[in-house]
Backbone as a chain_set.jsonl record, in Angstrom:
{"seq": "MPHPAVTGSPSRLRLALDEALCVVFPVSCAGCDLPDQTLCEGCQEEVNPVPRSRRLPSGLEVRSALVFEGVAARVIRAFKEDGRTGLTRPLGAALRSAWPAGVDAVPVAVPASRVSLRRRGYAPVDLLCRRAGWRPFPLLSVARATADQRVLSRAERAANLAGAMSVRVGAARRLERRSVVLIDDVVTTGATLDEAARALRVRGITVAGAVTVAATPLRRAIGG", "coords": {"N": [[0.837, -1.203, 0.0], [0.546, 2.235, -0.838], [0.383, 4.16, 1.16], [0.089, 5.32, 4.57], [-1.772, 3.666, 7.25], [-5.126, 4.723, 7.915], [-7.212, 6.631, 10.1], [-10.621, 6.855, 11.387], [-13.101, 9.3, 10.235], [-14.029, 12.494, 11.742], [-16.771, 12.361, 14.06], [-20.324, 13.005, 13.607], [-21.476, 13.913, 15.895], [-19.323, 15.098, 17.246], [-18.79, 17.234, 15.538], [-21.162, 18.678, 15.767], [-21.0, 19.349, 18.452], [-18.755, 21.027, 18.461], [-19.793, 23.178, 16.999], [-21.76, 24.058, 18.738], [-20.209, 24.882, 20.899], [-18.998, 27.083, 19.803], [-21.027, 28.926, 19.917], [-21.442, 29.276, 22.659], [-18.895, 30.001, 23.528], [-17.634, 32.543, 22.045], [-15.87, 32.857, 18.94], [-13.246, 33.905, 16.681], [-12.189, 34.244, 13.293], [-9.247, 32.481, 12.607], [-7.529, 33.358, 10.7], [-8.189, 35.969, 9.844], [-9.622, 37.296, 11.774], [-12.393, 37.602, 11.543], [-15.558, 37.647, 13.036], [-17.232, 34.933, 14.859], [-16.53, 32.666, 13.421], [-14.463, 29.86, 12.995], [-12.641, 29.496, 10.938], [-12.808, 31.43, 8.214], [-14.422, 31.424, 4.937], [-12.804, 32.621, 2.968], [-10.237, 32.569, 4.148], [-10.0, 29.87, 4.494], [-9.549, 29.082, 1.875], [-7.009, 30.087, 1.59], [-5.472, 28.283, 2.955], [-5.593, 26.063, 1.45], [-3.92, 23.276, 0.213], [-0.814, 23.385, -1.581], [1.317, 21.366, -2.437], [4.884, 21.203, -2.177], [8.35, 20.507, -2.8], [11.505, 20.288, -1.098], [14.983, 19.953, -0.751], [17.054, 19.18, 1.908], [20.355, 20.259, 3.007], [21.522, 17.935, 3.999], [20.523, 16.01, 2.405], [18.014, 14.992, 2.849], [14.729, 14.783, 1.706], [12.059, 17.029, 1.834], [8.629, 17.42, 1.924], [6.19, 19.893, 1.731], [3.021, 21.289, 2.548], [2.106, 23.925, 2.575], [3.097, 27.425, 2.427], [4.803, 29.069, 4.982], [3.567, 31.761, 5.776], [1.663, 34.833, 5.874], [-1.828, 34.221, 5.945], [-1.73, 31.415, 6.344], [0.432, 31.138, 8.144], [-0.597, 32.525, 10.358], [-2.759, 30.909, 11.056], [-1.504, 28.488, 11.729], [0.036, 29.34, 13.914], [-2.038, 30.057, 15.652], [-3.132, 27.575, 16.192], [-0.926, 26.248, 17.405], [0.053, 27.986, 19.436], [-2.115, 29.261, 20.649], [-3.809, 27.293, 21.386], [-5.916, 26.458, 19.743], [-7.312, 23.946, 18.816], [-9.276, 23.076, 17.097], [-8.522, 23.865, 14.606], [-7.059, 21.858, 13.536], [-8.39, 20.42, 11.627], [-8.459, 21.705, 8.908], [-5.659, 21.998, 8.742], [-4.684, 19.412, 9.125], [-5.741, 18.187, 6.863], [-4.301, 19.531, 4.909], [-1.702, 18.673, 5.548], [-1.921, 15.931, 4.976], [-2.092, 15.957, 2.206], [0.484, 16.318, 1.404], [1.898, 13.984, 1.576], [4.328, 11.833, 0.151], [3.83, 10.628, -3.116], [3.079, 7.251, -3.814], [4.751, 6.184, -1.863], [5.329, 3.738, 0.485], [5.358, 3.708, 3.721], [6.054, 4.161, 7.25], [4.468, 6.577, 9.251], [6.193, 8.844, 11.271], [6.141, 10.914, 13.936], [7.809, 13.958, 14.745], [9.035, 14.302, 17.971], [7.472, 16.035, 20.746], [8.834, 18.296, 23.161], [9.186, 17.912, 26.759], [8.693, 20.297, 28.086], [7.16, 21.696, 26.182], [4.919, 20.011, 26.033], [3.897, 20.272, 28.616], [3.262, 22.983, 28.607], [1.408, 23.304, 26.501], [-0.347, 21.151, 26.709], [-0.851, 19.223, 24.891], [0.49, 17.329, 22.103], [1.415, 18.905, 19.302], [2.209, 17.908, 16.695], [1.607, 15.169, 16.749], [-1.172, 15.361, 17.031], [-1.876, 16.618, 14.619], [-1.093, 14.628, 12.817], [-2.944, 12.596, 13.419], [-5.325, 13.876, 12.73], [-4.877, 14.06, 10.058], [-5.339, 11.507, 9.413], [-3.549, 9.535, 9.985], [-1.775, 7.091, 11.913], [0.536, 7.917, 14.044], [3.698, 6.472, 14.546], [5.239, 5.663, 17.566], [8.234, 6.246, 17.65], [10.41, 7.934, 18.12], [12.066, 9.803, 20.723], [12.605, 12.549, 22.993], [15.835, 13.223, 23.933], [17.292, 15.01, 25.429], [17.084, 18.299, 26.937], [16.552, 21.309, 25.018], [17.424, 24.594, 23.726], [15.24, 27.401, 22.956], [14.415, 27.347, 19.636], [13.704, 29.501, 18.04], [15.189, 31.802, 18.489], [17.681, 31.392, 17.525], [20.497, 31.159, 15.255], [21.066, 29.594, 12.009], [23.349, 27.858, 12.206], [23.551, 27.721, 14.981], [21.173, 26.477, 15.646], [21.517, 23.901, 14.61], [23.63, 23.019, 16.239], [22.39, 23.197, 18.709], [20.486, 21.181, 18.56], [21.897, 18.857, 18.167], [22.25, 15.489, 18.842], [19.916, 15.475, 20.316], [17.724, 13.835, 20.083], [16.468, 10.464, 20.375], [16.076, 6.95, 19.627], [13.357, 4.854, 20.42], [13.967, 1.816, 21.697], [12.381, -0.519, 22.009], [10.179, 0.101, 20.355], [11.471, 0.285, 17.904], [12.071, -2.37, 17.419], [9.569, -3.352, 16.817], [9.078, -2.216, 14.415], [9.768, -3.718, 12.24], [11.6, -3.606, 10.073], [10.588, -1.757, 8.243], [10.501, 1.234, 6.239], [10.493, 4.758, 7.13], [8.581, 7.831, 7.256], [9.192, 11.066, 8.212], [7.343, 13.358, 10.236], [6.455, 16.731, 10.691], [5.467, 20.004, 11.94], [6.269, 22.639, 10.935], [8.897, 23.428, 8.72], [12.048, 24.95, 8.791], [15.112, 25.782, 8.823], [15.63, 23.132, 8.753], [16.951, 21.779, 10.719], [15.764, 20.394, 12.869], [14.421, 18.213, 11.633], [16.621, 17.017, 10.424], [18.08, 16.168, 12.679], [16.285, 14.311, 13.75], [16.25, 12.454, 11.647], [18.924, 11.658, 11.698], [19.095, 10.32, 14.204], [17.474, 8.13, 13.683], [18.746, 6.879, 11.484], [21.168, 6.102, 12.59], [20.392, 3.893, 13.986], [19.949, 2.188, 11.965], [17.62, 2.534, 10.521], [15.623, 3.187, 7.728], [15.008, 6.291, 6.276], [12.545, 7.582, 4.424], [11.841, 10.088, 3.674], [10.434, 13.345, 4.463], [7.585, 15.068, 5.8], [5.744, 18.067, 6.076], [3.42, 20.454, 7.441], [3.87, 23.102, 6.68], [6.37, 25.225, 5.127], [8.885, 27.543, 5.851], [9.509, 30.564, 4.017], [12.468, 30.582, 2.124], [13.904, 32.925, 2.044], [13.499, 34.155, 4.481], [13.733, 32.485, 6.852], [12.169, 31.429, 9.822], [11.364, 29.494, 11.672], [10.985, 26.162, 13.169]], "CA": [[0.0, 0.0, 0.0], [1.391, 3.428, -0.945], [0.0, 5.202, 2.108], [-0.084, 4.761, 5.899], [-3.128, 3.38, 7.692], [-5.877, 5.915, 8.27], [-8.224, 6.512, 11.142], [-11.938, 7.287, 10.956], [-13.362, 10.738, 10.165], [-14.695, 12.999, 12.942], [-18.179, 12.008, 14.139], [-21.263, 14.121, 13.493], [-21.671, 14.431, 17.247], [-18.216, 16.001, 17.548], [-18.966, 18.451, 14.748], [-22.258, 19.43, 16.376], [-20.493, 19.883, 19.71], [-17.893, 22.166, 18.13], [-20.64, 24.301, 16.608], [-22.415, 24.56, 19.953], [-19.206, 25.585, 21.7], [-18.754, 28.391, 19.183], [-22.086, 29.816, 20.376], [-21.204, 29.558, 24.078], [-17.603, 30.68, 23.636], [-17.449, 33.173, 20.729], [-14.554, 32.744, 18.332], [-13.025, 34.701, 15.483], [-11.411, 33.527, 12.288], [-7.822, 32.452, 12.935], [-6.75, 33.995, 9.65], [-8.476, 37.39, 9.61], [-10.375, 37.817, 12.927], [-13.827, 37.719, 11.295], [-16.216, 37.031, 14.195], [-18.15, 33.788, 14.817], [-16.071, 31.597, 12.531], [-13.127, 29.354, 13.303], [-11.854, 29.825, 9.751], [-13.774, 31.883, 7.212], [-14.279, 30.808, 3.619], [-11.644, 33.182, 2.28], [-9.005, 32.072, 4.764], [-9.937, 28.442, 4.186], [-8.904, 28.954, 0.565], [-5.593, 30.408, 1.753], [-4.758, 27.117, 3.481], [-5.684, 24.935, 0.528], [-2.522, 22.89, 0.009], [-0.094, 23.324, -2.858], [2.55, 20.697, -1.976], [6.142, 21.474, -2.867], [9.47, 19.772, -2.203], [12.8, 20.941, -0.932], [15.966, 18.996, -0.241], [17.956, 19.771, 2.887], [21.765, 19.99, 2.701], [21.847, 16.55, 4.373], [19.97, 15.112, 1.392], [16.643, 14.62, 3.191], [13.698, 15.483, 0.94], [10.938, 17.456, 2.662], [7.461, 17.902, 1.182], [5.382, 20.774, 2.566], [1.743, 21.607, 1.917], [1.86, 25.361, 2.55], [4.192, 28.341, 2.747], [4.555, 29.638, 6.303], [3.461, 33.212, 5.715], [0.305, 35.311, 5.734], [-2.911, 33.517, 6.638], [-1.283, 30.083, 6.769], [1.253, 31.295, 9.353], [-1.478, 32.915, 11.461], [-3.564, 29.741, 11.442], [-0.62, 27.536, 12.408], [0.364, 29.904, 15.226], [-3.235, 29.966, 16.491], [-3.216, 26.178, 16.611], [0.18, 25.859, 18.29], [0.299, 28.874, 20.569], [-3.355, 29.686, 21.3], [-4.585, 26.125, 21.755], [-7.113, 26.324, 18.909], [-7.153, 22.614, 18.224], [-10.24, 22.883, 16.019], [-7.856, 24.154, 13.325], [-6.377, 20.666, 13.005], [-9.107, 19.878, 10.46], [-7.836, 22.145, 7.647], [-4.208, 21.77, 8.739], [-4.471, 17.986, 8.919], [-6.014, 17.909, 5.452], [-3.156, 20.039, 4.154], [-0.588, 17.761, 5.803], [-2.156, 14.676, 4.266], [-1.855, 16.141, 0.774], [1.923, 16.392, 1.132], [2.525, 12.651, 1.619], [4.911, 11.532, -1.159], [3.061, 9.659, -3.897], [3.644, 5.923, -4.018], [5.661, 5.781, -0.788], [4.749, 2.891, 1.524], [6.236, 3.894, 4.872], [5.398, 4.393, 8.528], [4.592, 7.976, 9.679], [6.825, 9.028, 12.581], [6.077, 12.326, 14.312], [8.895, 14.545, 15.526], [8.48, 14.366, 19.325], [7.404, 17.303, 21.472], [9.603, 18.312, 24.405], [8.374, 17.895, 27.978], [8.275, 21.677, 28.352], [6.079, 21.988, 25.248], [3.744, 19.24, 26.432], [3.333, 20.881, 29.822], [2.718, 24.305, 28.289], [0.246, 23.221, 25.618], [-1.27, 20.1, 27.108], [-0.976, 18.262, 23.786], [1.618, 17.302, 21.165], [0.838, 19.4, 18.046], [2.459, 17.089, 15.508], [0.796, 13.954, 16.893], [-2.565, 15.717, 16.775], [-2.007, 16.846, 13.183], [-1.022, 13.314, 12.162], [-4.213, 11.89, 13.591], [-6.343, 14.562, 11.942], [-4.588, 13.703, 8.666], [-5.776, 10.13, 9.213], [-2.426, 8.624, 10.188], [-1.434, 6.682, 13.273], [1.988, 8.127, 14.167], [4.397, 5.403, 15.261], [6.024, 6.318, 18.627], [9.584, 5.73, 17.474], [11.42, 8.885, 18.598], [11.862, 10.489, 21.993], [13.54, 13.648, 23.263], [16.89, 12.703, 24.806], [17.773, 16.069, 26.323], [16.447, 19.594, 26.729], [17.208, 22.207, 24.066], [17.009, 25.991, 23.816], [14.21, 27.822, 22.012], [15.008, 27.465, 18.307], [13.33, 30.74, 17.341], [16.152, 32.885, 18.703], [19.003, 30.907, 17.124], [20.879, 31.169, 13.848], [21.083, 28.268, 11.397], [24.409, 27.043, 12.812], [23.225, 27.517, 16.393], [20.088, 25.499, 15.723], [22.097, 22.577, 14.398], [24.379, 22.666, 17.449], [21.428, 23.062, 19.789], [19.734, 19.936, 18.418], [22.779, 17.699, 17.993], [22.098, 14.469, 19.86], [18.754, 15.766, 21.162], [16.688, 12.808, 19.932], [16.896, 9.063, 20.406], [15.08, 5.979, 19.16], [12.831, 3.928, 21.421], [14.458, 0.502, 21.266], [11.261, -1.445, 21.887], [9.404, 0.463, 19.168], [12.28, -0.044, 16.733], [11.928, -3.811, 17.18], [8.246, -3.601, 16.226], [9.013, -1.578, 13.103], [9.884, -4.812, 11.266], [12.436, -3.201, 8.926], [9.915, -0.851, 7.32], [11.041, 2.586, 6.19], [9.628, 5.733, 7.796], [8.509, 9.22, 6.802], [9.124, 11.964, 9.36], [6.269, 14.349, 10.172], [6.61, 17.882, 11.568], [4.512, 21.051, 11.571], [6.9, 23.647, 10.078], [10.333, 23.276, 8.491], [12.746, 26.21, 8.504], [16.45, 25.387, 8.373], [15.666, 21.679, 8.642], [17.787, 21.201, 11.775], [14.982, 19.442, 13.655], [14.23, 17.008, 10.836], [17.927, 16.375, 10.249], [18.418, 15.473, 13.916], [15.42, 13.139, 13.828], [16.734, 11.478, 10.662], [20.2, 11.127, 12.199], [18.832, 9.351, 15.27], [16.911, 6.925, 13.071], [19.727, 6.209, 10.631], [22.154, 5.474, 13.481], [19.803, 2.603, 14.349], [19.76, 1.398, 10.757], [16.257, 2.713, 10.018], [15.59, 3.943, 6.485], [14.122, 7.462, 6.272], [12.154, 7.769, 3.032], [11.583, 11.503, 3.438], [9.757, 14.058, 5.549], [6.393, 15.808, 5.402], [5.357, 19.1, 7.033], [2.285, 21.29, 7.051], [4.345, 24.302, 6.007], [7.802, 25.529, 5.073], [9.125, 28.976, 5.834], [10.194, 31.019, 2.807], [13.917, 30.501, 2.311], [14.473, 34.267, 2.189], [13.374, 34.66, 5.848], [13.399, 31.344, 7.699], [12.015, 31.834, 11.217], [10.632, 28.474, 12.428], [11.626, 25.116, 13.95]], "C": [[0.867, 1.246, 0.0], [1.054, 4.513, 0.055], [-0.182, 4.576, 3.476], [-1.542, 4.498, 6.224], [-3.817, 4.66, 8.133], [-6.873, 5.612, 9.377], [-9.55, 7.021, 10.61], [-12.078, 8.792, 10.935], [-14.075, 11.183, 11.428], [-16.178, 12.67, 12.921], [-19.053, 13.239, 13.984], [-21.495, 14.754, 14.862], [-20.584, 15.425, 17.606], [-18.369, 17.314, 16.796], [-20.07, 19.327, 15.344], [-21.812, 20.078, 17.678], [-19.617, 21.097, 19.466], [-18.718, 23.4, 17.769], [-21.318, 24.921, 17.827], [-21.444, 25.354, 20.81], [-18.905, 26.963, 21.128], [-19.801, 29.412, 19.615], [-21.818, 30.249, 21.811], [-19.927, 30.359, 24.278], [-17.276, 31.302, 22.271], [-16.004, 33.086, 20.234], [-14.446, 33.744, 17.189], [-12.131, 33.907, 14.553], [-9.925, 33.624, 12.616], [-6.977, 33.168, 11.901], [-6.954, 35.49, 9.524], [-9.286, 38.05, 10.72], [-11.849, 38.085, 12.648], [-14.572, 37.003, 12.421], [-17.068, 35.82, 13.847], [-17.77, 32.7, 13.823], [-14.674, 31.162, 12.949], [-12.166, 29.684, 12.178], [-12.837, 30.19, 8.654], [-13.467, 31.274, 5.85], [-13.043, 31.32, 2.882], [-10.333, 32.658, 2.826], [-8.854, 30.569, 4.564], [-9.239, 28.222, 2.843], [-7.402, 29.216, 0.658], [-4.789, 29.241, 2.326], [-5.048, 25.868, 2.656], [-4.276, 24.557, 0.106], [-2.051, 22.978, -1.438], [1.264, 22.697, -2.522], [3.75, 21.023, -2.847], [7.268, 20.765, -2.107], [10.695, 20.64, -2.065], [13.745, 19.909, -0.336], [16.924, 19.724, 0.701], [19.407, 19.479, 2.504], [22.2, 18.563, 3.033], [21.373, 15.55, 3.327], [18.536, 14.703, 1.665], [15.653, 15.45, 2.378], [12.506, 15.775, 1.844], [9.831, 17.971, 1.751], [6.572, 18.688, 2.131], [4.135, 21.202, 1.811], [1.537, 23.098, 1.697], [3.15, 26.145, 2.736], [3.849, 29.028, 4.062], [4.652, 31.16, 6.231], [1.988, 33.587, 5.61], [-0.697, 34.535, 6.567], [-2.461, 32.158, 7.155], [-0.466, 30.166, 8.052], [0.389, 31.654, 10.554], [-2.272, 31.718, 11.968], [-2.709, 28.734, 12.206], [-0.245, 28.05, 13.793], [-0.833, 29.813, 16.172], [-3.407, 28.552, 17.023], [-2.159, 25.844, 17.66], [0.265, 26.693, 19.56], [-0.966, 29.279, 21.326], [-4.264, 28.515, 21.661], [-5.839, 25.907, 20.936], [-7.049, 25.025, 18.113], [-8.189, 22.307, 17.147], [-9.637, 23.136, 14.644], [-7.098, 22.953, 12.778], [-7.112, 20.094, 11.802], [-8.498, 20.38, 9.15], [-6.346, 21.88, 7.606], [-3.887, 20.29, 8.536], [-4.716, 17.587, 7.472], [-4.86, 18.372, 4.574], [-1.958, 19.093, 4.31], [-0.733, 16.482, 4.997], [-1.812, 14.794, 2.778], [-0.374, 16.094, 0.413], [2.614, 15.035, 1.176], [3.07, 12.297, 0.244], [4.191, 10.4, -1.88], [3.808, 8.34, -4.025], [4.551, 5.428, -2.928], [4.9, 4.979, 0.272], [5.696, 2.926, 2.714], [5.4, 4.182, 6.108], [5.557, 5.865, 8.925], [5.145, 8.067, 11.101], [6.857, 10.518, 12.897], [7.343, 12.756, 15.046], [8.351, 14.788, 16.937], [8.477, 15.775, 19.915], [8.237, 17.2, 22.746], [8.662, 18.272, 25.605], [7.85, 19.282, 28.304], [7.09, 22.048, 27.472], [4.799, 21.269, 25.641], [3.076, 19.848, 27.659], [2.642, 22.203, 29.493], [1.422, 24.206, 27.477], [-0.8, 22.218, 26.093], [-1.517, 19.085, 26.009], [0.268, 18.356, 22.907], [1.09, 17.712, 19.792], [1.019, 18.463, 16.854], [1.675, 15.779, 15.57], [-0.661, 14.243, 16.54], [-2.806, 15.95, 15.283], [-1.97, 15.541, 12.406], [-2.365, 12.609, 12.234], [-5.332, 12.552, 12.798], [-6.128, 14.312, 10.449], [-5.033, 12.283, 8.354], [-4.681, 9.108, 9.412], [-2.273, 8.269, 11.659], [0.078, 6.844, 13.445], [2.622, 7.044, 15.031], [5.341, 6.039, 16.286], [7.471, 5.85, 18.656], [10.654, 6.623, 18.09], [11.057, 9.449, 19.965], [12.9, 11.592, 22.132], [14.555, 13.17, 24.292], [17.393, 13.742, 25.795], [17.06, 17.373, 25.989], [17.255, 20.439, 25.741], [16.699, 23.631, 24.283], [15.921, 26.274, 22.787], [14.852, 28.091, 20.656], [14.78, 28.831, 17.66], [14.356, 31.848, 17.474], [17.553, 32.521, 18.204], [19.23, 31.024, 15.626], [20.863, 29.74, 13.312], [22.127, 27.362, 12.061], [24.11, 26.738, 14.273], [22.109, 26.495, 16.569], [20.626, 24.082, 15.568], [22.85, 22.11, 15.639], [23.44, 22.409, 18.622], [20.733, 21.7, 19.772], [20.603, 18.691, 18.317], [22.633, 16.723, 19.158], [20.874, 14.624, 20.739], [17.661, 14.707, 21.08], [17.288, 11.42, 19.959], [15.743, 8.179, 19.965], [14.645, 5.095, 20.316], [13.131, 2.508, 20.957], [13.309, -0.477, 21.068], [10.432, -1.179, 20.649], [10.158, 0.102, 17.899], [12.167, -1.529, 16.403], [10.601, -4.128, 16.489], [8.117, -3.017, 14.821], [9.133, -2.584, 11.97], [10.537, -4.367, 9.96], [11.725, -2.319, 7.9], [10.592, 0.517, 7.346], [10.04, 3.55, 6.828], [9.631, 7.058, 7.046], [8.334, 10.083, 8.044], [8.037, 13.009, 9.156], [6.572, 15.472, 11.161], [5.617, 18.955, 11.131], [5.112, 22.057, 10.586], [8.383, 23.33, 9.928], [10.917, 24.64, 8.143], [14.125, 25.866, 7.966], [16.541, 23.89, 8.158], [16.456, 21.007, 9.743], [17.038, 20.145, 12.589], [14.805, 18.135, 12.909], [15.546, 16.272, 10.616], [18.335, 15.605, 11.499], [17.573, 14.216, 14.085], [15.899, 12.053, 12.867], [18.051, 10.856, 11.108], [19.976, 10.037, 13.243], [18.306, 8.035, 14.703], [17.958, 6.161, 12.269], [20.822, 5.528, 11.439], [21.686, 4.077, 13.88], [19.517, 1.731, 13.131], [18.376, 1.5, 10.15], [16.278, 3.612, 8.791], [14.565, 5.069, 6.569], [13.805, 7.801, 4.82], [11.898, 9.225, 2.677], [10.913, 12.13, 4.648], [8.602, 14.859, 4.971], [6.086, 16.842, 6.476], [4.117, 19.831, 6.529], [2.781, 22.471, 6.225], [5.863, 24.398, 6.029], [7.964, 27.036, 5.056], [9.813, 29.374, 4.526], [11.696, 31.047, 3.054], [14.534, 31.865, 2.551], [14.413, 34.784, 3.621], [12.93, 33.533, 6.794], [13.331, 31.759, 9.167], [11.383, 30.743, 12.094], [11.501, 27.404, 13.053], [12.502, 24.179, 13.212]], "O": [[1.832, 1.319, 0.76], [1.397, 5.675, -0.163], [-0.57, 3.411, 3.561], [-2.44, 5.028, 5.57], [-3.178, 5.571, 8.659], [-7.311, 4.475, 9.552], [-9.608, 7.56, 9.505], [-11.274, 9.499, 11.542], [-14.668, 10.359, 12.125], [-16.791, 12.697, 11.854], [-18.606, 14.367, 14.195], [-21.685, 15.964, 14.978], [-20.861, 16.47, 18.195], [-18.11, 18.384, 17.348], [-19.939, 20.549, 15.419], [-22.192, 21.209, 17.98], [-19.721, 22.092, 20.184], [-18.395, 24.517, 18.172], [-21.436, 26.142, 17.937], [-21.81, 26.381, 21.381], [-18.595, 27.898, 21.867], [-19.52, 30.609, 19.677], [-21.945, 31.426, 22.149], [-19.879, 31.279, 25.094], [-16.69, 30.63, 21.423], [-15.054, 33.222, 21.004], [-15.437, 34.352, 16.785], [-11.406, 33.009, 14.981], [-9.406, 34.71, 12.872], [-5.84, 33.548, 12.179], [-6.034, 36.216, 9.149], [-9.607, 39.234, 10.628], [-12.503, 38.746, 13.455], [-14.247, 35.857, 12.732], [-17.56, 35.68, 12.727], [-18.616, 31.898, 13.429], [-13.81, 31.994, 13.224], [-11.03, 30.095, 12.413], [-13.616, 29.345, 8.211], [-12.404, 30.691, 5.635], [-12.324, 30.547, 2.249], [-9.421, 32.337, 2.065], [-7.741, 30.051, 4.475], [-8.441, 27.297, 2.692], [-6.618, 28.643, -0.097], [-3.565, 29.21, 2.199], [-4.784, 24.75, 3.098], [-3.507, 25.421, -0.316], [-2.79, 22.687, -2.378], [2.25, 23.413, -2.343], [3.655, 21.109, -4.072], [7.14, 20.466, -0.919], [10.896, 21.596, -2.814], [13.342, 19.09, 0.49], [17.522, 20.74, 0.344], [19.663, 18.541, 1.748], [23.133, 18.039, 2.425], [21.767, 14.384, 3.351], [17.893, 14.118, 0.793], [15.732, 16.678, 2.365], [12.005, 14.887, 2.534], [10.058, 18.844, 0.913], [6.236, 18.208, 3.214], [4.172, 21.445, 0.605], [0.87, 23.498, 0.744], [4.169, 25.594, 3.152], [2.732, 29.514, 4.238], [5.671, 31.758, 6.576], [1.156, 32.739, 5.289], [-0.456, 34.23, 7.735], [-2.778, 31.79, 8.286], [-0.651, 29.349, 8.955], [0.615, 31.146, 11.652], [-2.434, 31.541, 13.175], [-3.148, 28.189, 13.219], [-0.212, 27.275, 14.749], [-0.667, 29.526, 17.358], [-3.785, 28.36, 18.179], [-2.464, 25.229, 18.683], [0.522, 26.161, 20.64], [-0.9, 29.603, 22.512], [-5.362, 28.716, 22.18], [-6.754, 25.225, 21.397], [-6.773, 25.014, 16.914], [-8.004, 21.376, 16.363], [-10.172, 22.679, 13.633], [-6.553, 23.015, 11.676], [-6.516, 19.351, 11.022], [-8.055, 19.563, 8.342], [-5.809, 21.567, 6.543], [-2.922, 19.953, 7.85], [-3.997, 16.756, 6.917], [-4.485, 17.696, 3.616], [-1.288, 18.758, 3.333], [0.233, 16.006, 4.401], [-1.305, 13.85, 2.172], [-0.017, 15.86, -0.741], [3.797, 14.939, 0.848], [2.354, 12.44, -0.747], [3.97, 9.334, -1.306], [5.006, 8.311, -4.306], [5.09, 4.328, -3.049], [3.951, 5.476, 0.877], [6.723, 2.247, 2.713], [4.195, 4.417, 6.022], [6.682, 6.364, 8.937], [4.621, 7.437, 12.019], [7.522, 11.292, 12.207], [7.882, 12.011, 15.865], [7.305, 15.42, 17.084], [9.352, 16.593, 19.626], [8.332, 16.126, 23.34], [7.473, 18.565, 25.475], [6.711, 19.437, 28.742], [6.124, 22.645, 27.947], [3.716, 21.851, 25.59], [1.85, 19.93, 27.737], [1.576, 22.507, 30.029], [0.461, 24.931, 27.735], [-1.999, 22.422, 25.898], [-2.322, 18.171, 26.187], [1.006, 19.34, 22.962], [0.373, 16.931, 19.167], [0.08, 18.25, 16.087], [1.139, 15.328, 14.557], [-1.303, 13.464, 15.835], [-3.829, 15.525, 14.746], [-2.723, 15.361, 11.449], [-2.86, 12.088, 11.234], [-6.194, 11.864, 12.251], [-7.077, 14.348, 9.666], [-5.101, 11.888, 7.19], [-4.848, 7.941, 9.056], [-2.605, 9.064, 12.538], [0.83, 5.967, 13.021], [2.133, 6.741, 16.12], [6.166, 6.874, 15.916], [7.885, 5.143, 19.575], [11.691, 6.132, 18.535], [9.882, 9.556, 20.314], [13.94, 11.571, 21.474], [14.185, 12.761, 25.393], [17.868, 13.395, 26.876], [16.504, 17.531, 24.902], [18.475, 20.304, 25.64], [15.679, 23.846, 24.938], [15.706, 25.488, 21.864], [15.722, 28.953, 20.533], [15.574, 29.265, 16.826], [14.388, 32.754, 16.641], [18.506, 33.265, 18.438], [18.289, 30.992, 14.833], [20.671, 28.789, 14.07], [21.82, 26.23, 12.434], [24.378, 25.636, 14.752], [22.106, 25.734, 17.537], [20.238, 23.176, 16.305], [22.731, 20.955, 16.048], [23.673, 21.509, 19.429], [20.427, 21.135, 20.822], [20.086, 17.576, 18.377], [22.862, 17.081, 20.313], [20.781, 13.988, 21.789], [16.762, 14.683, 21.921], [18.453, 11.219, 19.617], [14.588, 8.603, 19.934], [15.475, 4.64, 21.102], [12.605, 2.057, 19.94], [13.268, -1.189, 20.064], [10.021, -2.114, 19.961], [9.552, -0.34, 16.922], [12.168, -1.904, 15.231], [10.517, -5.052, 15.68], [7.147, -3.3, 14.118], [8.657, -2.334, 10.862], [10.074, -4.716, 8.875], [12.225, -2.155, 6.787], [11.184, 0.907, 8.352], [8.879, 3.198, 7.039], [10.56, 7.365, 6.299], [7.423, 9.852, 8.84], [7.83, 13.491, 8.042], [6.902, 15.216, 12.319], [4.996, 18.835, 10.075], [4.538, 22.305, 9.526], [9.049, 22.999, 10.909], [10.372, 25.382, 7.326], [14.283, 25.677, 6.76], [17.435, 23.42, 7.455], [16.625, 19.788, 9.719], [17.613, 19.121, 12.957], [15.011, 17.062, 13.476], [15.58, 15.042, 10.62], [18.879, 14.506, 11.395], [18.078, 13.177, 14.512], [15.948, 10.876, 13.226], [18.271, 9.66, 10.915], [20.583, 8.969, 13.18], [18.653, 6.958, 15.187], [18.047, 4.937, 12.365], [21.349, 4.495, 11.027], [22.504, 3.181, 14.088], [18.915, 0.664, 13.25], [17.989, 0.651, 9.347], [16.885, 4.683, 8.814], [13.4, 4.836, 6.891], [14.676, 8.249, 4.074], [11.752, 9.559, 1.501], [10.834, 11.525, 5.718], [8.63, 15.274, 3.812], [6.158, 16.534, 7.666], [3.815, 19.82, 5.336], [2.193, 22.807, 5.197], [6.541, 23.751, 6.827], [7.257, 27.731, 4.327], [10.61, 28.606, 3.987], [12.137, 31.503, 4.109], [15.579, 31.963, 3.194], [15.142, 35.708, 3.981], [11.889, 33.625, 7.445], [14.268, 32.349, 9.705], [10.901, 31.06, 13.182], [12.638, 27.682, 13.435], [13.076, 23.269, 13.811]]}, "num_chains": 1, "name": "protein.A"}
């Protein structure tokens, strides 16, 4: 099969509940602040995926559904920083579109740090994977704490992440020699994905590529 296993679609009950919550707790569009809508029709069009590829200096190919700017950047930030998990529907759909055609591999989410989990209460990439219909395989873990990537240069990010991830030995045994595709939310310099790929390759695991919701424009990379 050229695609990972998928989970079921959201139930009608869940959709009805979300609509009811919007009445009780007023919302505004994550892209333009239009009232009473999670994402208005115009902004929904702005997050329609147009997958594109880029190859990192390490050779890892990364496919991204969106460019991290404008409305797309606002929506992703609202999801990650403001806890607006209802936005995983359009973002998960965008992520799914970026899966490389014909690749039969296991989706592996880049792990969230303990600090991030405590602050947000959820792992953004895992949640996006599930909304995309994939069951992320728990293969990677965070081996040590790192500094905030947003304030670091390209070289500093690489140094900051060196050796920061490790492979779960028990999970690696269950992988049964299948290749994997790495999943992340935003790619900037690629340091995070490169570190994840390094940890996997050290264990002899084949990395078939990487998929992200968005990629920052190369002219002004500012993400993870």
